[in-house]
Amino acid sequence: MNTRQLQYAITLAKVRNFSQVADMLNISQPALSKQIINLESELGIRLFDRSTTPLSLTAAGEYFIREAEELCYREE
């Protein structure tokens, strides 16, 4: 897990759309998806429920994003 993945997940949690977030971050949508999948794999949990439109956070995702925001805030 790295800071970039945390920022991607935080932004995705706010915007709730992979394509829009990829455009905002100037990366491809597949690259963003891969980063989020890698993060979820490393954590061993699903952060996002992709079956909803817009996508939503899982319960574990809600907790993780709160902690990630706090961590990124402290790094600044």
XYZ file of C-alpha atoms in Angstrom:
76
model
C 0.000 0.000 0.000
C 1.278 3.440 -0.843
C 0.117 7.036 -0.534
C -0.918 7.157 -4.182
C -3.283 4.207 -3.701
C -4.743 5.878 -0.610
C -5.359 9.094 -2.543
C -6.955 7.167 -5.406
C -9.275 5.323 -3.004
C -10.210 8.521 -1.156
C -10.999 10.329 -4.398
C -12.980 7.363 -5.696
C -14.962 7.235 -2.463
C -15.938 10.883 -2.953
C -16.682 10.848 -6.694
C -17.945 7.230 -6.925
C -17.129 6.839 -10.609
C -13.957 5.221 -11.970
C -13.978 7.082 -15.294
C -14.453 10.501 -13.723
C -11.733 9.890 -11.142
C -9.324 8.630 -13.797
C -9.931 11.826 -15.799
C -9.425 13.971 -12.689
C -6.151 12.213 -11.864
C -4.931 12.137 -15.476
C -4.544 8.366 -15.543
C -6.321 5.708 -17.547
C -9.399 4.033 -16.118
C -7.783 0.575 -16.329
C -4.735 1.860 -14.407
C -6.991 3.252 -11.680
C -8.962 0.005 -11.507
C -5.745 -1.987 -11.207
C -4.494 0.202 -8.344
C -7.766 -0.217 -6.442
C -7.854 -3.969 -7.082
C -4.251 -4.264 -5.876
C -5.096 -2.273 -2.747
C -8.142 -4.433 -2.022
C -6.080 -7.574 -2.610
C -3.344 -6.399 -0.262
C -5.899 -5.547 2.423
C -7.891 -8.725 1.862
C -11.192 -6.811 1.749
C -13.500 -5.220 -0.806
C -13.587 -1.454 -0.385
C -16.122 -0.707 -3.103
C -19.385 -2.320 -4.164
C -19.189 -2.122 -7.934
C -22.686 -3.543 -8.448
C -24.347 -0.219 -7.617
C -24.512 2.931 -9.711
C -22.882 5.070 -8.580
C -20.546 2.642 -6.879
C -20.687 2.598 -3.101
C -18.404 1.805 -0.225
C -18.664 -1.453 1.653
C -18.799 -1.254 5.451
C -15.098 -2.113 5.546
C -14.495 0.498 2.849
C -16.192 3.207 4.889
C -13.940 2.441 7.844
C -10.832 2.236 5.665
C -11.510 5.550 3.908
C -11.980 7.356 7.248
C -8.651 5.986 8.454
C -6.926 6.730 5.129
C -8.158 10.335 5.206
C -6.822 10.721 8.740
C -3.478 9.218 7.750
C -3.133 11.467 4.688
C -4.135 14.512 6.772
C -1.388 13.743 9.289
C 1.195 13.368 6.509
C 0.582 16.910 5.268
